[in-house]
CSV table of C-alpha atoms in Angstrom, one decimal:
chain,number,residue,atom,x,y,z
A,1,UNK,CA,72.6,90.0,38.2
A,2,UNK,CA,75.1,90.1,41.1
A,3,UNK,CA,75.0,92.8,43.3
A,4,UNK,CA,78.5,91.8,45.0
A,5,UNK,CA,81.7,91.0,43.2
A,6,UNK,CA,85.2,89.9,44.0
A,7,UNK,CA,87.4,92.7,43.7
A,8,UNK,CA,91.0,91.9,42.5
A,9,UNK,CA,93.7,91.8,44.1
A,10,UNK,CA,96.3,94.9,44.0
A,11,UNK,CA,99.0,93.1,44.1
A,12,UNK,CA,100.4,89.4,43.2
A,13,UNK,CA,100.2,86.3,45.0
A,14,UNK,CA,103.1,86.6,46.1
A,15,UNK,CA,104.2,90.5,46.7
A,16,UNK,CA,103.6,90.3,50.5
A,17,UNK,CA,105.6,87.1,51.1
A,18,UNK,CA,107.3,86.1,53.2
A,19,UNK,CA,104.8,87.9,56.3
A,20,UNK,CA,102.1,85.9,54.1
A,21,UNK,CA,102.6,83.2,52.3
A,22,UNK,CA,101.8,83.1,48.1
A,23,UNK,CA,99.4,79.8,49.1
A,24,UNK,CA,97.5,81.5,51.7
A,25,UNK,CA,96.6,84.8,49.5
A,26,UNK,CA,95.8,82.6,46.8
A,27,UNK,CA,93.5,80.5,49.0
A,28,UNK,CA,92.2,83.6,51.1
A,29,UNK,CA,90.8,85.8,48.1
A,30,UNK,CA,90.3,83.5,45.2
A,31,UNK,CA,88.4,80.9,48.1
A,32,UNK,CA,87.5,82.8,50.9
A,33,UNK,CA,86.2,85.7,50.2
A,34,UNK,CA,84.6,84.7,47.3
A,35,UNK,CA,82.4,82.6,49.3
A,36,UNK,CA,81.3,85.5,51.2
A,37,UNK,CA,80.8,87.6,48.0
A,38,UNK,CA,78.4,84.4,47.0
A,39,UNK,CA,76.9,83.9,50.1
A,40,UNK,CA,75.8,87.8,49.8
A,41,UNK,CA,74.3,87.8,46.7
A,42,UNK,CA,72.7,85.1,47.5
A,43,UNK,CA,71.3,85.9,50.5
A,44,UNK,CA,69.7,89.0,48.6
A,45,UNK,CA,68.0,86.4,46.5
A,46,UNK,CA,66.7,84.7,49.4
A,47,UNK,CA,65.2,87.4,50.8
A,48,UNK,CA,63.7,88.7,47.5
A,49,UNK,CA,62.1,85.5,47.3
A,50,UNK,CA,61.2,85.6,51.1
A,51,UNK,CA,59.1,88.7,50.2
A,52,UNK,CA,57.2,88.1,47.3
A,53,UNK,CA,56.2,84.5,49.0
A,54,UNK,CA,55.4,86.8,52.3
A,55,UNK,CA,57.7,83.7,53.7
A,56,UNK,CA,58.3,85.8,56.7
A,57,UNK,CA,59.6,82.6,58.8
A,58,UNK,CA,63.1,82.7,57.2
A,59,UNK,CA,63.6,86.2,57.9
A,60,UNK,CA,65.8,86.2,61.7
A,61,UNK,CA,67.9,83.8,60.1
A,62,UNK,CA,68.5,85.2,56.4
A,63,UNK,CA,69.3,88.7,58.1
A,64,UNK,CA,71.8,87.0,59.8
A,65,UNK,CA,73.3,85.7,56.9
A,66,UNK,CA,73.7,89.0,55.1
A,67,UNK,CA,75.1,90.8,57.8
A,68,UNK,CA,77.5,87.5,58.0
A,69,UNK,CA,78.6,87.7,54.2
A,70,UNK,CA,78.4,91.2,53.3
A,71,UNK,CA,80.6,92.1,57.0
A,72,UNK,CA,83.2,89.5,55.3
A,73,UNK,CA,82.8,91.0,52.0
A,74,UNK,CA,83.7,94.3,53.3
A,75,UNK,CA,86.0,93.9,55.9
A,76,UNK,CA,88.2,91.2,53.0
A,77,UNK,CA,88.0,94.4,50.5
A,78,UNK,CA,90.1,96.8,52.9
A,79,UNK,CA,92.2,94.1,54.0
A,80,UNK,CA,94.1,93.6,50.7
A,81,UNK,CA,94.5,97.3,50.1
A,82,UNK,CA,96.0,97.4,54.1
A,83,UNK,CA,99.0,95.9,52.6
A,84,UNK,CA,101.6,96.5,51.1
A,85,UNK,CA,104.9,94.6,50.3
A,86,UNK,CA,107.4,97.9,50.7
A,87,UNK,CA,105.0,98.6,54.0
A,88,UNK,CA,105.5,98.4,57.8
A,89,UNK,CA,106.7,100.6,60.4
A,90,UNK,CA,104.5,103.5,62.0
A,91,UNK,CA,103.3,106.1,60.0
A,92,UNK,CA,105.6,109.7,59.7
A,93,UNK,CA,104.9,112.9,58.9
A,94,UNK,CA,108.1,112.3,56.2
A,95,UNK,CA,105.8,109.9,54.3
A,96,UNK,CA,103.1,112.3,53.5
A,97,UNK,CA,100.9,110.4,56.6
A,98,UNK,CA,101.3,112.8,59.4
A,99,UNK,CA,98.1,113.2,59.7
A,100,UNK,CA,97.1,109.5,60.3
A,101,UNK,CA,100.3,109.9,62.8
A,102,UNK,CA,98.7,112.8,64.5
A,103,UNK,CA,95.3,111.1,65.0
A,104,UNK,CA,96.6,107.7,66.7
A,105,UNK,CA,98.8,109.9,69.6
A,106,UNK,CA,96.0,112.4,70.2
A,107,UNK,CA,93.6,109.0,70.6
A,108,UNK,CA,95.9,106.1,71.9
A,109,UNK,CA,98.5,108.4,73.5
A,110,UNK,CA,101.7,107.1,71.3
A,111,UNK,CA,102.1,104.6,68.3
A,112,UNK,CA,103.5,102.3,70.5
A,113,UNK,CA,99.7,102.5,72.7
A,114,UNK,CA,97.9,101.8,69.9
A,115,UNK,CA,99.8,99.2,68.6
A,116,UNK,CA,100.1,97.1,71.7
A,117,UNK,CA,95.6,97.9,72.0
A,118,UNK,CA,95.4,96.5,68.0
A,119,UNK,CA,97.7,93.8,68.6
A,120,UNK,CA,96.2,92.4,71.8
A,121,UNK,CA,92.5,93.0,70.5
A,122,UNK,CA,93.2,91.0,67.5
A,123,UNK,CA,94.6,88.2,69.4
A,124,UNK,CA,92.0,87.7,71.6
A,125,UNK,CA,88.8,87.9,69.7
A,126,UNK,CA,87.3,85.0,70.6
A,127,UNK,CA,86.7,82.6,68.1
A,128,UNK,CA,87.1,83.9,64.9
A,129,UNK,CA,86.7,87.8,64.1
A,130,UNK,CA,89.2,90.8,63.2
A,131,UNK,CA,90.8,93.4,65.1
A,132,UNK,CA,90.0,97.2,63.8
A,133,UNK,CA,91.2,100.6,63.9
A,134,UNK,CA,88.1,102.4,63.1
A,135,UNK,CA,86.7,106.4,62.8
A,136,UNK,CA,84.1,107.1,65.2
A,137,UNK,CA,82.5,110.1,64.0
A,138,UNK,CA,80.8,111.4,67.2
A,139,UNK,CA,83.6,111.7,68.9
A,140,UNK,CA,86.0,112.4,66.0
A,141,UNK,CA,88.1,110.2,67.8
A,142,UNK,CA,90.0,106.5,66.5
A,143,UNK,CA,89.0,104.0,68.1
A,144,UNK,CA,90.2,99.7,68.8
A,145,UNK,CA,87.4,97.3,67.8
A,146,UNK,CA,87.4,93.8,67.9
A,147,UNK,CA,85.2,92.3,65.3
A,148,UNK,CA,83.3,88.8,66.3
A,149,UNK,CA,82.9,86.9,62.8
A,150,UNK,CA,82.2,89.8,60.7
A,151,UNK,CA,80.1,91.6,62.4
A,152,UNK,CA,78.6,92.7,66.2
A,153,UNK,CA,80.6,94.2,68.8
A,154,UNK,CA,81.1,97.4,66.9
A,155,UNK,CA,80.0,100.9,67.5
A,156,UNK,CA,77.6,101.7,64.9
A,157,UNK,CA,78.7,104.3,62.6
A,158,UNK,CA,82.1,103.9,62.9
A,159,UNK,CA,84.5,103.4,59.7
A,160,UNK,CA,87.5,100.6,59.6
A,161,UNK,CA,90.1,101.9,58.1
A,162,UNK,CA,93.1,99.0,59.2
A,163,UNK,CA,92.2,95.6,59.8
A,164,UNK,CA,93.7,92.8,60.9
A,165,UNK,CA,92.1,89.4,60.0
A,166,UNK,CA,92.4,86.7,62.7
A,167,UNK,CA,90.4,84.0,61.4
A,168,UNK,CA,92.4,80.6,61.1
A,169,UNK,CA,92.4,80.5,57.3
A,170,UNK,CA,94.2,84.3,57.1
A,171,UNK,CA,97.6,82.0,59.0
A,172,UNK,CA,97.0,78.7,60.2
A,173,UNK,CA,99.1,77.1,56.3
A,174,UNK,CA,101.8,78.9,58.1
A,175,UNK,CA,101.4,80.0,61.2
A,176,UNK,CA,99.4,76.8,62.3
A,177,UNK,CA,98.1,77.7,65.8
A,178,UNK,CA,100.5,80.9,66.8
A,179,UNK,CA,98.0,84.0,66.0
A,180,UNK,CA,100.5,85.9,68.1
A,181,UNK,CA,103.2,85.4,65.8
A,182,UNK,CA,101.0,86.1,62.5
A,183,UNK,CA,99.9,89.1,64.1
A,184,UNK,CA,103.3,91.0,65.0
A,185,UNK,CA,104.1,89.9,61.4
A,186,UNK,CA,101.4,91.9,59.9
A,187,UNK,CA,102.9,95.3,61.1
A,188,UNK,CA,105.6,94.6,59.1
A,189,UNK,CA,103.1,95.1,55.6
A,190,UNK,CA,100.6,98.0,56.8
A,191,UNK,CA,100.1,100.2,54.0
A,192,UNK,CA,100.0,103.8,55.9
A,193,UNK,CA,99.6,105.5,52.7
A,194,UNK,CA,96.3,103.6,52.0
A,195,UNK,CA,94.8,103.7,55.8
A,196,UNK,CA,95.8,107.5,55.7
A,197,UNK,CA,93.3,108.0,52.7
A,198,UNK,CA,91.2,105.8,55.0
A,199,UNK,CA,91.1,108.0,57.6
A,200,UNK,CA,91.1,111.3,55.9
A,201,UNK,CA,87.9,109.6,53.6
A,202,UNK,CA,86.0,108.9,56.8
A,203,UNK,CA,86.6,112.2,58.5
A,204,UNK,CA,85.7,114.0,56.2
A,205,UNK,CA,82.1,112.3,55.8
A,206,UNK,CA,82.0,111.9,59.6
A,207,UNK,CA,80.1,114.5,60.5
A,208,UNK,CA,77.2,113.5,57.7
A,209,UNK,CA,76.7,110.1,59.3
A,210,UNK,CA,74.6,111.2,62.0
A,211,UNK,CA,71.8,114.1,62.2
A,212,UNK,CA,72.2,116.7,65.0
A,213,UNK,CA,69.5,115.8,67.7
């Protein structure tokens, strides 16, 4: 039995045209991240048959592979619930996300900071990777990481809660090669409501994640 499955989408192909394009949603879940939702369970098979064969040869690379797939699996799952086709803007205190609002000046100093810090991040991963606004609990502070693949380069422990997906196949149907452009497009469809729940979510665990030395 699968351990992973392909969540559906929470809106229609189309709802967050025309930042993305009805093609590229189609062809980004229903392709995409399906393949990583595969590529994870199967990976978990892989390994279950690594161990009862003691096949421990395999092992560098299969680990690799799971933290590969399951990262995309992941970090694809937040990314459709990010948006929103009546979203955009910063978030306000007048839209029930003050909070959120709070949390990015007291980090980045102003909205306009942190959106500059996400926006360059994302567009300069190198290679193909995402840019995220994550929780990091031992500081209580959010923090900008940029995401290489799926995974590395992140502080361990800390939560995503927005993400930005610069990998060629989240833009290139109709962006083709300007990431910039995609990328200042995507502020127009943040859902604030939903990385507000986010961040409350992961704040609220925060302090659980890590044992007092």
């Amino acid at each position: 039995m699968a351990v992973y499955t392909l969540p559906e989408l929470p809106y229609d192909y189309a709802s967050l045209a025309p930042v993305i394009s009805p093609e590229i949603i189609e062809l980004h879940h229903d392709k995409h991240h399906a393949a990583y939702v595969k590529g994870a369970n199967d990976t978990l098979e892989q390994l279950a048959e690594a161990r009862d064969n003691e096949s421990w040869g395999s092992i560098n690379g299969l680990e690799k592979n799971l933290a590969f797939h399951l990262s995309g699996h992941i970090l694809h799952s937040i990314y459709w619930h990010n948006m929103t086709g009546d979203g955009g803007g910063e978030p306000l205190e007048k839209d029930g996300v003050g909070e959120l609002a709070d949390a990015i000046a007291e980090s980045f100093g102003s909205f306009a900071n942190f959106k500059a810090q996400l926006s360059k991040a994302s567009a300069t991963t190198q290679g193909s990777g995402w840019g995220v606004l994550a929780y990091e609990p031992l500081s209580g502070r959010l923090i900008v990481e940029q995401v290489y693949d799926h995974q590395g380069n992140v502080g361990q422990g800390s939560t995503p809660i927005l993400v930005f997906d610069a990998w060629e196949h989240a833009f290139y149907l109709q962006y083709k090669n300007q990431k910039v452009d995609f990328i200042e497009a995507m502020w127009k469809v943040v859902n604030w409501r939903d990385v507000a729940r986010r961040y409350a979510a992961a704040k609220e665990r925060g302090d659980s994640l890590l044992l007092a030395p």
